[in-house]
């Protein structure tokens, strides 16, 4: 079964900055904003999961 989520066209190309974005809730926020077409920057103290998330979304 596929799950569909709402998309928000008003987020397209908006710049979003997320702190603690490499894991947990922050990473899911990064994924959700990227899925809505936003230009997402995130900060985190953990390099490895941050780089893995960038690879996942690139
Ligand atoms: N109010 C609530 O009901 C509720 C529920 C769940 C989580 N929370 C809070 O939400 C936040 C996120 O929860 P989580 O489960 O995703 O936590 P988490 O520990 O999985 O994620 C936190 C992220 O922040 C990063 N981080 C920590 N210190 C940092 C710093 N100085 N600069 C940049 N990044 C930093 C960590 O590396 C990690 O990636 C926590 O503060 C948690 O307490 C609140």
Coordinates of N, CA and C and ligand atoms in Angstrom, one line a residue:
X1 N 0.8 -1.2 0.0 CA 0.0 0.0 0.0 C 0.9 1.2 0.0
X2 N 0.6 2.2 -0.9 CA 1.4 3.4 -0.9 C 0.7 4.5 0.0
X3 N 1.5 5.3 0.6 CA 1.0 6.3 1.5 C 1.2 7.7 0.8
X4 N 0.2 8.5 0.7 CA 0.4 9.8 0.1 C 0.2 10.9 1.1
X5 N 1.1 11.9 1.0 CA 1.0 13.0 1.9 C 0.7 14.3 1.2
X6 N 0.1 15.3 1.9 CA -0.2 16.5 1.3 C 1.1 17.2 0.9
X7 N 1.0 18.0 -0.2 CA 2.2 18.8 -0.7 C 1.7 20.3 -0.6
X8 N 2.7 21.1 -0.4 CA 2.4 22.5 -0.2 C 3.2 23.4 -1.2
X9 N 2.5 23.7 -2.4 CA 3.2 24.5 -3.4 C 3.8 25.8 -2.9
X10 N 3.3 26.3 -1.9 CA 3.8 27.6 -1.4 C 5.2 27.4 -0.8
X11 N 5.7 26.2 -0.6 CA 7.0 26.0 -0.1 C 8.1 25.9 -1.2
X12 N 7.6 25.8 -2.4 CA 8.6 25.6 -3.5 C 9.5 26.8 -3.6
X13 N 10.8 26.4 -3.6 CA 11.9 27.4 -3.7 C 12.1 28.3 -2.4
X14 N 11.3 28.0 -1.4 CA 11.5 28.8 -0.1 C 12.8 28.3 0.5
X15 N 13.5 29.2 1.2 CA 14.7 28.8 1.9 C 14.3 28.4 3.4
X16 N 14.8 27.2 3.8 CA 14.5 26.7 5.1 C 15.8 26.3 5.8
X17 N 15.9 26.7 7.1 CA 17.1 26.4 7.9 C 16.6 25.5 9.0
X18 N 17.2 24.3 9.2 CA 16.8 23.4 10.3 C 18.0 23.1 11.1
X19 N 17.9 23.3 12.4 CA 19.0 23.0 13.3 C 18.8 21.5 13.8
X20 N 19.9 20.8 14.0 CA 19.8 19.4 14.4 C 19.2 18.6 13.3
X21 N 19.5 18.8 12.1 CA 18.9 18.2 11.0 C 19.4 16.9 10.5
X22 N 20.5 16.4 11.2 CA 21.1 15.1 10.7 C 20.4 13.9 11.1
X23 N 19.6 13.9 12.2 CA 19.0 12.7 12.6 C 17.7 13.0 13.3
X24 N 16.9 12.0 13.6 CA 15.7 12.2 14.4 C 14.6 13.1 13.7
X25 N 13.9 13.9 14.5 CA 12.9 14.7 14.0 C 13.4 15.7 13.0
X26 N 14.6 16.3 13.3 CA 15.2 17.2 12.4 C 15.4 16.7 11.0
X27 N 15.9 15.4 10.9 CA 16.1 14.8 9.6 C 14.8 14.6 8.9
X28 N 13.8 14.2 9.6 CA 12.5 14.0 8.9 C 11.9 15.4 8.5
X29 N 12.2 16.4 9.2 CA 11.8 17.8 8.7 C 12.6 18.1 7.4
X30 N 13.9 17.8 7.4 CA 14.7 18.1 6.2 C 14.0 17.3 5.0
X31 N 13.7 16.0 5.2 CA 13.1 15.2 4.1 C 11.8 15.8 3.7
X32 N 11.0 16.2 4.6 CA 9.6 16.7 4.3 C 9.7 18.0 3.5
X33 N 10.6 18.9 3.9 CA 10.7 20.2 3.2 C 11.3 20.0 1.8
X34 N 12.3 19.1 1.7 CA 12.9 18.8 0.4 C 11.8 18.2 -0.5
X35 N 11.0 17.3 0.0 CA 9.9 16.7 -0.8 C 8.9 17.8 -1.3
X36 N 8.8 18.9 -0.6 CA 7.9 20.0 -1.0 C 8.6 21.0 -1.8
X37 N 9.8 20.7 -2.3 CA 10.5 21.6 -3.2 C 11.2 22.8 -2.6
X38 N 11.4 22.8 -1.2 CA 12.1 23.9 -0.6 C 13.6 23.8 -0.7
X39 N 14.3 24.9 -0.6 CA 15.8 24.9 -0.6 C 16.2 24.8 0.9
X40 N 16.7 23.6 1.3 CA 16.9 23.3 2.7 C 18.4 23.3 3.1
X41 N 18.7 24.1 4.1 CA 20.0 24.0 4.8 C 19.8 23.4 6.2
X42 N 20.7 22.6 6.6 CA 20.6 22.2 8.0 C 22.0 22.2 8.7
X43 N 21.9 22.3 10.0 CA 23.1 22.3 10.9 C 23.1 21.1 11.8
X44 N 24.2 20.6 12.1 CA 24.3 19.5 13.1 C 25.7 19.3 13.6
X45 N 25.9 18.7 14.7 CA 27.2 18.4 15.3 C 27.7 17.1 14.8
X46 N 26.8 16.2 14.2 CA 27.2 14.9 13.7 C 27.5 14.9 12.2
X47 N 28.7 14.7 11.9 CA 29.1 14.8 10.5 C 28.6 13.6 9.7
X48 N 28.8 12.4 10.2 CA 28.5 11.2 9.4 C 27.0 11.0 9.0
X49 N 26.1 11.2 10.0 CA 24.7 11.1 9.6 C 24.2 12.3 8.7
X50 N 24.9 13.4 8.9 CA 24.6 14.6 8.0 C 25.0 14.3 6.6
X51 N 26.2 13.7 6.4 CA 26.6 13.4 5.1 C 25.8 12.3 4.4
X52 N 25.4 11.4 5.2 CA 24.5 10.3 4.7 C 23.1 10.8 4.3
X53 N 22.6 11.8 5.0 CA 21.3 12.4 4.6 C 21.5 13.2 3.3
X54 N 22.6 13.9 3.2 CA 22.8 14.7 2.0 C 22.9 13.7 0.8
X55 N 23.6 12.6 1.0 CA 23.7 11.6 -0.1 C 22.3 11.0 -0.4
X56 N 21.6 10.7 0.6 CA 20.2 10.2 0.4 C 19.3 11.1 -0.5
X57 N 19.5 12.4 -0.2 CA 18.6 13.4 -0.9 C 19.1 14.0 -2.2
X58 N 20.4 13.6 -2.5 CA 21.0 14.2 -3.7 C 20.7 13.4 -4.9
Ligands
LIG1 N1 7.9 18.2 23.1 C1 7.8 17.0 22.7 O1 6.8 16.3 22.9 C2 9.0 16.4 22.1 C3 8.9 15.1 21.6 C4 10.0 14.5 20.9 C5 11.2 15.3 20.9 N2 11.3 16.5 21.4 C6 12.5 17.3 21.4 O2 12.8 17.6 20.0 C7 14.2 17.6 19.8 C8 14.6 16.5 18.7 O3 14.2 15.2 19.1 P1 14.9 14.0 18.5 O4 14.2 12.8 19.0 O5 14.8 14.2 16.9 O6 16.4 14.1 19.0 P2 17.7 13.5 18.4 O7 18.7 13.5 19.5 O8 17.5 12.3 17.6 O9 18.1 14.6 17.3 C9 18.7 15.8 17.7 C10 19.7 16.3 16.6 O10 20.2 17.5 17.0 C11 21.6 17.4 16.8 N3 22.3 18.4 17.7 C12 22.5 18.2 19.1 N4 23.2 19.3 19.5 C13 23.4 20.1 18.5 C14 24.0 21.4 18.3 N5 24.6 22.1 19.4 N6 24.0 22.0 17.1 C15 23.5 21.4 16.0 N7 22.9 20.2 16.1 C16 22.8 19.6 17.3 C17 22.0 16.0 17.1 O11 23.2 15.6 16.5 C18 20.8 15.3 16.4 O12 21.0 15.1 15.1 C19 14.8 17.2 21.1 O13 15.2 18.4 21.8 C20 13.7 16.5 21.9 O14 13.9 16.7 23.3 C21 10.2 17.1 22.0

